[in-house]
Short mmCIF file of N, CA, C and O in Angstrom, two decimals:
data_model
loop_
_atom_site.label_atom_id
_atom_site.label_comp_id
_atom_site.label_asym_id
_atom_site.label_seq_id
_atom_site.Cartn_x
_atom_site.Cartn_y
_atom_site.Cartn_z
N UNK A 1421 5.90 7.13 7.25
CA UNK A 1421 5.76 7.84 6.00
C UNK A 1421 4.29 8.18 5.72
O UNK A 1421 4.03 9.24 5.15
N UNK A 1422 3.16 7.22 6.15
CA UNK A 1422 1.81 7.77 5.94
C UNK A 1422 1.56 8.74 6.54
O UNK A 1422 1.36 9.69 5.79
N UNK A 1423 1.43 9.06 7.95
CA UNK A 1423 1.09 9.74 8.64
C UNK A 1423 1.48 10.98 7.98
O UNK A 1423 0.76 11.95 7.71
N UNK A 1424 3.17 10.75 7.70
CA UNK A 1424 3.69 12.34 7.09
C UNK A 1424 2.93 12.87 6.23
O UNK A 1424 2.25 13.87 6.43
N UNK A 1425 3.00 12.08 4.95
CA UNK A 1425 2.42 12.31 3.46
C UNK A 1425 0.88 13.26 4.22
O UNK A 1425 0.74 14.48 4.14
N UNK A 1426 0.11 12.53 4.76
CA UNK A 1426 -1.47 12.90 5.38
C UNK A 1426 -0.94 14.46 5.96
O UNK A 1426 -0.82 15.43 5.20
N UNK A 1427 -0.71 14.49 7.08
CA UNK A 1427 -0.34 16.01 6.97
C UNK A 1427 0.27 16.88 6.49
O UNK A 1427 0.05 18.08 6.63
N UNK A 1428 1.56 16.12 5.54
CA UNK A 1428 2.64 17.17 5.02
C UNK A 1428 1.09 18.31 4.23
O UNK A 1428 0.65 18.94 5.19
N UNK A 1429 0.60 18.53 3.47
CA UNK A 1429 -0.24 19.51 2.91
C UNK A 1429 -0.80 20.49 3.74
O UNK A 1429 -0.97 21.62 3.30
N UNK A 1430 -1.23 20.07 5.37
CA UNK A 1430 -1.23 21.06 6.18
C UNK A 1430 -0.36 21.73 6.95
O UNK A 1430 -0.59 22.81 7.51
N UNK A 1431 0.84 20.98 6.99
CA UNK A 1431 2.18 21.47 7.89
C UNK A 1431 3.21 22.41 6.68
O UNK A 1431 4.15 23.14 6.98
N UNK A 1432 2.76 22.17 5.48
CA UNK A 1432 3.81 22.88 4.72
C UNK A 1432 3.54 24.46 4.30
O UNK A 1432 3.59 24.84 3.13
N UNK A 1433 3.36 24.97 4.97
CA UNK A 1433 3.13 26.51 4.67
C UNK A 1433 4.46 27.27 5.27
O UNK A 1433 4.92 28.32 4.85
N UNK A 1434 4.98 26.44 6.40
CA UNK A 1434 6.42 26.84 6.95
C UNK A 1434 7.52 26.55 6.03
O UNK A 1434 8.17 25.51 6.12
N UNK A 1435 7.74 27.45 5.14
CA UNK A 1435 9.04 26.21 4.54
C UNK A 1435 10.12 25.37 4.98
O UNK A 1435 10.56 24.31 4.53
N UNK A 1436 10.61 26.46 6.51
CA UNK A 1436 11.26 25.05 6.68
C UNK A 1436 10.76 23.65 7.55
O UNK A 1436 11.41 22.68 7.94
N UNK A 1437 9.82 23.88 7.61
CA UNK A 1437 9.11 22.40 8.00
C UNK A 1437 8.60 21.94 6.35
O UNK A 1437 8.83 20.75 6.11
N UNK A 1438 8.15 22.47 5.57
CA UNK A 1438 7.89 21.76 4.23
C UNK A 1438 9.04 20.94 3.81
O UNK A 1438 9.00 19.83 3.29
N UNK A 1439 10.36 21.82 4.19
CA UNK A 1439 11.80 21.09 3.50
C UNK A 1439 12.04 19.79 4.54
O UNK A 1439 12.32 18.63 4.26
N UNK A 1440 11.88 20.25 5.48
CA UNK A 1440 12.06 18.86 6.52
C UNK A 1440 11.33 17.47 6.41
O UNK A 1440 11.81 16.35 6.52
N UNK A 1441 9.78 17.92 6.14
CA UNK A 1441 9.60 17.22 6.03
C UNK A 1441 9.50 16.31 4.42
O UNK A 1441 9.08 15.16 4.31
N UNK A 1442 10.06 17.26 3.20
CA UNK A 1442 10.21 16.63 2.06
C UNK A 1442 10.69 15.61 2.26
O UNK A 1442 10.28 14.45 2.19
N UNK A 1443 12.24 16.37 2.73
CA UNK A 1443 13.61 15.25 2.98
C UNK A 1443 12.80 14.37 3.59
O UNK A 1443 12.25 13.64 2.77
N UNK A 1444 12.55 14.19 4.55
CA UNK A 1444 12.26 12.80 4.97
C UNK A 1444 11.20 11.63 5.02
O UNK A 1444 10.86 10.72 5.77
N UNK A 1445 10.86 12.15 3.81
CA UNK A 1445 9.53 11.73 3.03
C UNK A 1445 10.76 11.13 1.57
O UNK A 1445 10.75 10.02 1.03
N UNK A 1446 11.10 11.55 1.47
CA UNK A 1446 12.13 11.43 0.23
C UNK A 1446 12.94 10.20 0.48
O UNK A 1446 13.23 9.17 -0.14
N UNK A 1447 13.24 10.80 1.81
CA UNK A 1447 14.24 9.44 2.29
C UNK A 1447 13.45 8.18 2.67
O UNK A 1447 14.16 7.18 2.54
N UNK A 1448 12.53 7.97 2.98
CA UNK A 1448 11.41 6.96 3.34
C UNK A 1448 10.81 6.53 2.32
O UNK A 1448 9.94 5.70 2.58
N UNK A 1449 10.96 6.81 1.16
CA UNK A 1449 10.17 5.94 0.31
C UNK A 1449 11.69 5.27 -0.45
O UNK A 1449 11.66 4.06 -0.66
N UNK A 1450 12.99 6.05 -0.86
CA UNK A 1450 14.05 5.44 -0.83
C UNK A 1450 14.35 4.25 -0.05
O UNK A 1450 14.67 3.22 -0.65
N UNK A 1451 14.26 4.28 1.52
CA UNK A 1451 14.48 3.27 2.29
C UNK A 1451 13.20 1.83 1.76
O UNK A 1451 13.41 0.62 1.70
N UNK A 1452 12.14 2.48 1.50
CA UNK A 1452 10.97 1.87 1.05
C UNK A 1452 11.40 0.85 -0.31
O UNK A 1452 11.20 -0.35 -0.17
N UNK A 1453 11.72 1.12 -1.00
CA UNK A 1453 12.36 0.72 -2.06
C UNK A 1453 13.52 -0.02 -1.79
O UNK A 1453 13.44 -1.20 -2.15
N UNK A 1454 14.59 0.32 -1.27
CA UNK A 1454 15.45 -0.62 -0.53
C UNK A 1454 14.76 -2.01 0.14
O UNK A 1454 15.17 -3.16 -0.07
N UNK A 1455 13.97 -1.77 0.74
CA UNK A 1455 13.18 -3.01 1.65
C UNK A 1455 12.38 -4.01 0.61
O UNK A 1455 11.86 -5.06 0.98
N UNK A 1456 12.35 -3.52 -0.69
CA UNK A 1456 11.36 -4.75 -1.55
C UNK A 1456 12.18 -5.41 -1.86
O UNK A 1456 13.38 -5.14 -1.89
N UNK A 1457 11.57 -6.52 -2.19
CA UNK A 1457 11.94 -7.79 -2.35
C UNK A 1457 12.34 -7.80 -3.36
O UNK A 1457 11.97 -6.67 -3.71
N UNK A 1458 13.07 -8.37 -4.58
CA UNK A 1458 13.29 -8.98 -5.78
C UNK A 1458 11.74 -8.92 -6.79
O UNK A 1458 11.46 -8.75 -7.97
N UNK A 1459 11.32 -9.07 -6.06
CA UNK A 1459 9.61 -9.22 -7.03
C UNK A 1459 8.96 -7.32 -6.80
O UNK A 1459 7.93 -6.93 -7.36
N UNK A 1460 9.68 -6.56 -6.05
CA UNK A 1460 8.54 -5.33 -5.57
C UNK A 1460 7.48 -5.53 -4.62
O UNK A 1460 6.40 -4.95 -4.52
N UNK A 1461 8.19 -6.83 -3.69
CA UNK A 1461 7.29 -7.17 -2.54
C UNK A 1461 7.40 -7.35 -1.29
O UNK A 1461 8.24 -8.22 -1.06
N UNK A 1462 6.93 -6.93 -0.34
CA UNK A 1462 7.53 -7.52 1.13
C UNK A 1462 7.16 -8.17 1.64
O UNK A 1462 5.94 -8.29 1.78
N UNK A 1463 7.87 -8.81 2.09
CA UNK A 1463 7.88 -10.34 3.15
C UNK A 1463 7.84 -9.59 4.98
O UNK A 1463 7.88 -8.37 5.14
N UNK A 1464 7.77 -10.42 6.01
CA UNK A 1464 7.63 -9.78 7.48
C UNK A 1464 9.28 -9.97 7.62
O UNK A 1464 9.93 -9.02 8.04
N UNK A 1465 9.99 -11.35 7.21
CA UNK A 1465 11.22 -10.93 7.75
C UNK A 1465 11.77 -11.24 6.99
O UNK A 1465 12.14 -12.42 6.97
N UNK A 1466 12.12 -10.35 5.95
CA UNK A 1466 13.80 -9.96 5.44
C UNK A 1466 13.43 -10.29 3.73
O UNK A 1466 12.35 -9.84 3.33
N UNK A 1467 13.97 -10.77 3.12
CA UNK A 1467 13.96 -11.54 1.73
C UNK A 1467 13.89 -13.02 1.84
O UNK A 1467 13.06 -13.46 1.04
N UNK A 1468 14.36 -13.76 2.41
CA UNK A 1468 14.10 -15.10 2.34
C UNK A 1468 12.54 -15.90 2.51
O UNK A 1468 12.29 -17.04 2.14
N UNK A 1469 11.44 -14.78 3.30
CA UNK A 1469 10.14 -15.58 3.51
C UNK A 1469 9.15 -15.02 2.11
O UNK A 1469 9.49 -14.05 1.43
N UNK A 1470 8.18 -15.62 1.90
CA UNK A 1470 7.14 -15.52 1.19
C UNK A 1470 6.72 -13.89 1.19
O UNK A 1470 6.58 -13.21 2.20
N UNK A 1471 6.54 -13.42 -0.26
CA UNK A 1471 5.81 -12.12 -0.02
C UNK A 1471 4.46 -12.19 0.27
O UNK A 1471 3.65 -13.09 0.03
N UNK A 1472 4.28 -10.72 1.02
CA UNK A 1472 3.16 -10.81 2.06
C UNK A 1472 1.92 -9.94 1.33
O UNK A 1472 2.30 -8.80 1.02
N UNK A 1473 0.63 -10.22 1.02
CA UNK A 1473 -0.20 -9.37 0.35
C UNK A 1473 -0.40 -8.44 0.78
O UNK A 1473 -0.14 -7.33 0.30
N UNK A 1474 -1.03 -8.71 1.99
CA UNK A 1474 -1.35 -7.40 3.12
C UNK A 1474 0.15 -6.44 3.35
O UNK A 1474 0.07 -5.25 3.64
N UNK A 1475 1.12 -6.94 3.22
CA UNK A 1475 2.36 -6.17 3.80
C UNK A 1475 2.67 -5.28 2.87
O UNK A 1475 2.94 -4.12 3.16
N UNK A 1476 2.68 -5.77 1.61
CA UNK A 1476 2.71 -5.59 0.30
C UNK A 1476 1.88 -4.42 -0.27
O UNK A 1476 2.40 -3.52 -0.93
N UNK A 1477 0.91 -4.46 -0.05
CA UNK A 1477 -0.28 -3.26 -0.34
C UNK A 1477 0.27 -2.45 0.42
O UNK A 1477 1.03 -1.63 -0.09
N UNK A 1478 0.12 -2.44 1.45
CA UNK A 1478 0.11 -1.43 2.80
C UNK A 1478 1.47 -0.71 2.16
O UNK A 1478 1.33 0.44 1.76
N UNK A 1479 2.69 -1.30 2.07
CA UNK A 1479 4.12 -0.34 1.65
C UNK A 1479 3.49 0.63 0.09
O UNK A 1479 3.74 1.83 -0.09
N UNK A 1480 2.97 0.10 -0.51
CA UNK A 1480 2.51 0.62 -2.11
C UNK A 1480 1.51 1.95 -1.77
O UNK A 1480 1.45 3.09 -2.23
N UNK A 1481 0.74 1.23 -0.72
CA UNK A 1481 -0.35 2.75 -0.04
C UNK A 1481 0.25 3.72 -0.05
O UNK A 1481 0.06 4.70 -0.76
N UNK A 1482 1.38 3.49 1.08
CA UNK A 1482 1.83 4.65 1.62
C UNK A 1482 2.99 5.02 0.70
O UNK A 1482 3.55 5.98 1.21
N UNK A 1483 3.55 4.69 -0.37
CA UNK A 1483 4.45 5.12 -1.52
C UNK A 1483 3.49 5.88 -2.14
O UNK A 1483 3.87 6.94 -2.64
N UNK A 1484 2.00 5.49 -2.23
CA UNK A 1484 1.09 6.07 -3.11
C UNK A 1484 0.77 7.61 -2.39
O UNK A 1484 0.68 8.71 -2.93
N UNK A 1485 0.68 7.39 -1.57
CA UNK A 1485 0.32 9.03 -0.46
C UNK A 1485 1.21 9.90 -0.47
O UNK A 1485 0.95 11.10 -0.59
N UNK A 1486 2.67 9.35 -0.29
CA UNK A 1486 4.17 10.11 -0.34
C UNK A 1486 4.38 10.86 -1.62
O UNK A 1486 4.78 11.97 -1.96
N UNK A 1487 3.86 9.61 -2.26
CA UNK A 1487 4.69 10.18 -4.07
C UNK A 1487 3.68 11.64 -4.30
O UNK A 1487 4.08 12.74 -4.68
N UNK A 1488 1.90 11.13 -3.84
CA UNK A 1488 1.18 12.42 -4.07
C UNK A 1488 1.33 13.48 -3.30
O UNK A 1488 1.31 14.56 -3.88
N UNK A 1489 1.54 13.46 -1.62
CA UNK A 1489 2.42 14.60 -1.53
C UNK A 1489 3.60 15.55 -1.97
O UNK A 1489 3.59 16.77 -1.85
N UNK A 1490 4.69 14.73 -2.52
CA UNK A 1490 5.99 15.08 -2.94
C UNK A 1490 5.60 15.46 -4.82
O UNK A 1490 6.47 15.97 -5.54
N UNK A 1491 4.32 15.14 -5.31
CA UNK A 1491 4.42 15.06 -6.62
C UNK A 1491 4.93 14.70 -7.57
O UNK A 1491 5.05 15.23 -8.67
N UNK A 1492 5.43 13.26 -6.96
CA UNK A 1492 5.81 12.23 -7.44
C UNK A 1492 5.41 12.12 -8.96
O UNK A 1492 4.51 12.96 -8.90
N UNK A 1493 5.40 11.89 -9.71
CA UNK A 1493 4.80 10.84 -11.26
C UNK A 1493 5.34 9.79 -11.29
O UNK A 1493 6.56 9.72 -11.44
N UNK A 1494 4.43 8.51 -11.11
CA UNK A 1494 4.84 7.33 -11.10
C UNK A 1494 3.50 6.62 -12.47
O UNK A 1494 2.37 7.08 -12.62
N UNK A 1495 3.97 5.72 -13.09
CA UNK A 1495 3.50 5.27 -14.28
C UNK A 1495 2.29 4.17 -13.72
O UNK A 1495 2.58 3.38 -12.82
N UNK A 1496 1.20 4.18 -14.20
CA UNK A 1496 0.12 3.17 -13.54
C UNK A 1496 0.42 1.64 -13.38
O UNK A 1496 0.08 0.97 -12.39
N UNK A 1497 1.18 1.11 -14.59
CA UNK A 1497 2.11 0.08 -13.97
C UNK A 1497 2.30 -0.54 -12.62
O UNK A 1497 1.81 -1.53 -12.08
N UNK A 1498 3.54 0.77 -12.09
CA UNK A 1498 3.63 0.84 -10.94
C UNK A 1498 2.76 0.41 -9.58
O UNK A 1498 3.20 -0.28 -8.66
N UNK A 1499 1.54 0.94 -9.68
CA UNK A 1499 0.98 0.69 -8.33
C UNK A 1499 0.25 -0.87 -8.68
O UNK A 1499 -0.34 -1.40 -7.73
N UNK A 1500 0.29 -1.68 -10.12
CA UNK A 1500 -0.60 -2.94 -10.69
C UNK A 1500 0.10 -3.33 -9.93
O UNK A 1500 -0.29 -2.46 -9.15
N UNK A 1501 1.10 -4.06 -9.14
CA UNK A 1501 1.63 -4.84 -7.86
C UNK A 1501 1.10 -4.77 -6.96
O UNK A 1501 1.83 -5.37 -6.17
N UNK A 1502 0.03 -4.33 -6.28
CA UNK A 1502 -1.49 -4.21 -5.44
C UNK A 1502 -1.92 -5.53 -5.92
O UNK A 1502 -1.59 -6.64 -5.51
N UNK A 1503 -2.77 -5.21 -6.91
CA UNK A 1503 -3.40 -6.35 -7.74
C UNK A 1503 -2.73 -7.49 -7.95
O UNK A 1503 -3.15 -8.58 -7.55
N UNK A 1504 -1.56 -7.33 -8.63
CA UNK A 1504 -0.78 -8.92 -9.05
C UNK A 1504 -0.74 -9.57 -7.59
O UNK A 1504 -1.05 -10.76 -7.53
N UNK A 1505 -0.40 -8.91 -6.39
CA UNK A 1505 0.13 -10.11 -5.16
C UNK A 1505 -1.13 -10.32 -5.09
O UNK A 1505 -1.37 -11.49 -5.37
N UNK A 1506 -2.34 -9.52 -4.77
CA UNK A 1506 -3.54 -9.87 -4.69
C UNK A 1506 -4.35 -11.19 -5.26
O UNK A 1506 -5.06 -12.00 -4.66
N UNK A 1507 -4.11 -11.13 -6.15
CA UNK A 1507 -4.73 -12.05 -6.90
C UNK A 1507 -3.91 -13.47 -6.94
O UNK A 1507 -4.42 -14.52 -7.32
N UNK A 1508 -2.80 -13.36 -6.56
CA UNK A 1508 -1.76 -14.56 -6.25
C UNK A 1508 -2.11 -15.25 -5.25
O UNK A 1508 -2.01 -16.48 -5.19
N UNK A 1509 -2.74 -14.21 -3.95
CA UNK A 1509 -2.47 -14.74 -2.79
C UNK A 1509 -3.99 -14.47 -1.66
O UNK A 1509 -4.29 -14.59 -0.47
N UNK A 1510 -4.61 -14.03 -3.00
CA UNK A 1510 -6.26 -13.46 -2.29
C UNK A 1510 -6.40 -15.36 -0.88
O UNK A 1510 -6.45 -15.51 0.34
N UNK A 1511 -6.42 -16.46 -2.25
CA UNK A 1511 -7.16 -17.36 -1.47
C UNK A 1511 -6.97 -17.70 0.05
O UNK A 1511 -7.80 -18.04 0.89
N UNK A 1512 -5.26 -17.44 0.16
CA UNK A 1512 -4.72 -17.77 1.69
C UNK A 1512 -4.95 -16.36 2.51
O UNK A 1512 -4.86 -16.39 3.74
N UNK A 1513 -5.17 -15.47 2.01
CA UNK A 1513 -5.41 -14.14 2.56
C UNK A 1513 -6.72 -14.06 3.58
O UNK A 1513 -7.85 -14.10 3.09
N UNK A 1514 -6.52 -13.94 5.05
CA UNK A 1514 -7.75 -13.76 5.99
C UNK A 1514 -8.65 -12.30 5.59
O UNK A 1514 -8.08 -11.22 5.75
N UNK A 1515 -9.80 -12.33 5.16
CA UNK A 1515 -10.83 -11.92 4.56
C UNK A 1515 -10.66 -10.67 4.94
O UNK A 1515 -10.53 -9.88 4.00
N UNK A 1516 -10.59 -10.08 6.30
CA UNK A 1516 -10.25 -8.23 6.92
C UNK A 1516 -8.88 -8.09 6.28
O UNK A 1516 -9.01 -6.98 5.75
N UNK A 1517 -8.03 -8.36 6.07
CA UNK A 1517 -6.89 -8.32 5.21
C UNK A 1517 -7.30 -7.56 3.61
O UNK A 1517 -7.23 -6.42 3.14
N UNK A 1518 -7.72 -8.86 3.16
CA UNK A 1518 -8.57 -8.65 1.90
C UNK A 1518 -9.26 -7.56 1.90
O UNK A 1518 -8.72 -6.65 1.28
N UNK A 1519 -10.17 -7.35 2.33
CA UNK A 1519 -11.22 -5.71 2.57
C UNK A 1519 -10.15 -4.56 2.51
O UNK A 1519 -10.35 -3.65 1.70
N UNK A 1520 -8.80 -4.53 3.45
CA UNK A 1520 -8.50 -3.29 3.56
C UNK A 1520 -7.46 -3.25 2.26
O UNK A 1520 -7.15 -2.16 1.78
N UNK A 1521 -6.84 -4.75 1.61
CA UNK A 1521 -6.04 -4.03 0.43
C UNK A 1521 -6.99 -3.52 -0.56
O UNK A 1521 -6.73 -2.50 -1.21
N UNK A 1522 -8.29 -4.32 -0.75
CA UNK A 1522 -9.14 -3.52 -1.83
C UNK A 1522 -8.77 -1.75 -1.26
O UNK A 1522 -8.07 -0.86 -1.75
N UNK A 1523 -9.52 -1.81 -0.19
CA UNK A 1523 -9.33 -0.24 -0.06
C UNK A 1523 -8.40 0.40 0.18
O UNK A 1523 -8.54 1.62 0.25
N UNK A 1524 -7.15 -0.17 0.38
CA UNK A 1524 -6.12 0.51 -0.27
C UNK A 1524 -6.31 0.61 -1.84
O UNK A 1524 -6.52 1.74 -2.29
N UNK A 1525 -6.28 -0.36 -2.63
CA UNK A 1525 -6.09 -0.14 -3.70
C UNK A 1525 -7.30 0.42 -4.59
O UNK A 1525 -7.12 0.56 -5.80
N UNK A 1526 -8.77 0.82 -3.90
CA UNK A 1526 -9.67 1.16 -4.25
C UNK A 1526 -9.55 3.11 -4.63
O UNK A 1526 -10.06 3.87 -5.46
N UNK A 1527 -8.42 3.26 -3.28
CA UNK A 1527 -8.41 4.51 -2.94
C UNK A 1527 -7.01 5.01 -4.10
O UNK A 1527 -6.59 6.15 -4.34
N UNK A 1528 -6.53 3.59 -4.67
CA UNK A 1528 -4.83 4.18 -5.52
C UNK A 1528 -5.47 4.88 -7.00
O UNK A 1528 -4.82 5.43 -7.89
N UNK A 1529 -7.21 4.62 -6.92
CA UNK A 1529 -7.77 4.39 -7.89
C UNK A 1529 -7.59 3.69 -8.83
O UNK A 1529 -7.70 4.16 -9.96
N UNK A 1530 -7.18 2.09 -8.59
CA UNK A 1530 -7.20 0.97 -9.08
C UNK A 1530 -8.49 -0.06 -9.46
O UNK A 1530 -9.37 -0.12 -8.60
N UNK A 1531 -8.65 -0.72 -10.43
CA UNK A 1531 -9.96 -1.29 -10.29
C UNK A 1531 -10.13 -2.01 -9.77
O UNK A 1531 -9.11 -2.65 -9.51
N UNK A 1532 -11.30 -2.50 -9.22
CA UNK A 1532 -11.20 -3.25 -7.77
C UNK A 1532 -12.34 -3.74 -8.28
O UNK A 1532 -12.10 -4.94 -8.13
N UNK A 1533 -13.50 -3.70 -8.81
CA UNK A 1533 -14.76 -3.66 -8.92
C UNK A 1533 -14.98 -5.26 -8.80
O UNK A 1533 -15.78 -5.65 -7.95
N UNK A 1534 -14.27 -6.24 -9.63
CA UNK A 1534 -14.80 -7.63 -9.68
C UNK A 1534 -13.88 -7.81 -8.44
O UNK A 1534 -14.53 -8.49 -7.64
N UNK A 1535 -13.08 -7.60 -8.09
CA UNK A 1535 -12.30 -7.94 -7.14
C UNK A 1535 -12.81 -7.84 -5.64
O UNK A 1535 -12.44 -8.32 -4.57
N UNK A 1536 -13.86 -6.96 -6.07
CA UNK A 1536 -14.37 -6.88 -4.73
C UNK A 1536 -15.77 -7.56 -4.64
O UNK A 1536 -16.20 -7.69 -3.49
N UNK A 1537 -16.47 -7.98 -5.56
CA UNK A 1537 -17.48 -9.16 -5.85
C UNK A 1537 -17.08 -10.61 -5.58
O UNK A 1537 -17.66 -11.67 -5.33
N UNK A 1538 -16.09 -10.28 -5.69
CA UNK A 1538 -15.47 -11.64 -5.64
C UNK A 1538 -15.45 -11.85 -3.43
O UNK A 1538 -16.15 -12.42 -2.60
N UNK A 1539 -14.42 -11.14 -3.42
CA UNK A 1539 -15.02 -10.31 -1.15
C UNK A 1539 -15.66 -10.87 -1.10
O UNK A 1539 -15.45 -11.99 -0.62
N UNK A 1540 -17.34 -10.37 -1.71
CA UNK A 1540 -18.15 -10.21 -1.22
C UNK A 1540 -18.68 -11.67 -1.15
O UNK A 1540 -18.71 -12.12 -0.01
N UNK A 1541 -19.07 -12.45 -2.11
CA UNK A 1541 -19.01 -13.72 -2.03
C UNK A 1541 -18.27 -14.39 -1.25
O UNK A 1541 -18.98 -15.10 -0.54
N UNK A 1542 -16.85 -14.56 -0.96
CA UNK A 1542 -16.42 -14.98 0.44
C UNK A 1542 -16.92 -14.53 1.12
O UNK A 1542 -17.43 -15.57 1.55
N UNK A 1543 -17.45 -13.59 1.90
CA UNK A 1543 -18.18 -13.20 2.91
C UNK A 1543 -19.38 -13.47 3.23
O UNK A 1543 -19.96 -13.38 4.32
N UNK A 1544 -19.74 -13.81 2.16
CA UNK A 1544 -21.34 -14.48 2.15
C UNK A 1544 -21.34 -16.07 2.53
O UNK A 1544 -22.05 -16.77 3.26
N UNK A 1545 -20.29 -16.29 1.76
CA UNK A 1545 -20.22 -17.98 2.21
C UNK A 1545 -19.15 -18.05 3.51
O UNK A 1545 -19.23 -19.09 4.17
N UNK A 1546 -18.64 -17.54 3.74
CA UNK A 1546 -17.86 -17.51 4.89
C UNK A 1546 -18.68 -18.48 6.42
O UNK A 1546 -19.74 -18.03 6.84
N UNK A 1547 -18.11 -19.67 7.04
CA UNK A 1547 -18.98 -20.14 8.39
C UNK A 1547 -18.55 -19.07 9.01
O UNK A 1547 -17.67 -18.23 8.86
N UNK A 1548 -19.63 -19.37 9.94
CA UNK A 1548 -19.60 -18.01 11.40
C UNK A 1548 -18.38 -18.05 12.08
O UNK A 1548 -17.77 -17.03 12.41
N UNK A 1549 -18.00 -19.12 12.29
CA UNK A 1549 -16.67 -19.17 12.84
C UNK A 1549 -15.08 -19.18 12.26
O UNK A 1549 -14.05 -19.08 12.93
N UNK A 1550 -15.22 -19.34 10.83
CA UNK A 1550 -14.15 -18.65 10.15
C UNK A 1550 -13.46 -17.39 10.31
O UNK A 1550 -13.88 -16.24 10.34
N UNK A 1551 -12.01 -17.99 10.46
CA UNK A 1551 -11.02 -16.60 10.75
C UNK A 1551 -11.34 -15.54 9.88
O UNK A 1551 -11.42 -15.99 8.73
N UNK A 1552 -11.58 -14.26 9.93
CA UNK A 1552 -11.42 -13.30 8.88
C UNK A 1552 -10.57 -12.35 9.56
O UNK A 1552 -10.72 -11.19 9.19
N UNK A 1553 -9.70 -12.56 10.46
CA UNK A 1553 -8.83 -11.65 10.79
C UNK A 1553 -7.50 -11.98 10.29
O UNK A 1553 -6.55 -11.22 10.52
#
């Protein structure tokens, strides 16, 4: 669905590739929605494991790219589930994880600002040999 959303704006001058690829941009964030969890979150396998921050952002990204291709209106609400798992689950979260949901959610134009002071300080104190992957 990312990839689509990213080019649908240059591929749609054909209409029927614009319609093709609506539909199935349409249908992918449907299926997308199907796949969350009870909370609006995803886990790696299924509903029964822990929701996943990184997994979690990443599905909201690319709902966020789709909906702005398709011209979606979705209520700001909506994309604050970035932030809420974030902040639930920043501490167990490996630090390159952390970096890219900020910038996912930097880019949903979400505020990120202390959130990312906060990074940055783990990164500063971080040992050399600490996982950040």
């Amino acid at each position: 669905m990312l990839p689509l959303s990213i080019a649908y704006p240059s591929l749609s001058s054909n209409p029927q590739v614009r319609d093709r690829l609506r539909l199935i941009m349409q249908n992918s964030r449907l299926r997308l929605v199907q796949m969350a969890g009870p909370s609006a979150s995803f886990t790696w396998w299924g509903f029964d494991g822990e929701p996943d921050a990184f997994l979690t952002a990443y599905a909201y990204y690319a709902d966020w790219h789709a909906s702005r291709a398709l011209a979606v209106q979705l209520p700001p609400e909506h994309w604050q589930r970035v932030l809420d798992i974030y902040a639930a689950q920043a501490p167990s979260v490996p630090l390159l994880q952390r970096a890219l949901i900020l910038g996912f959610a930097r880019e949903m134009q979400l505020p990120t600002e202390t959130l990312l002071k906060g990074l940055l300080e783990d990164l500063a104190n971080a040992d050399e040999g600490q996982d950040v992957a």
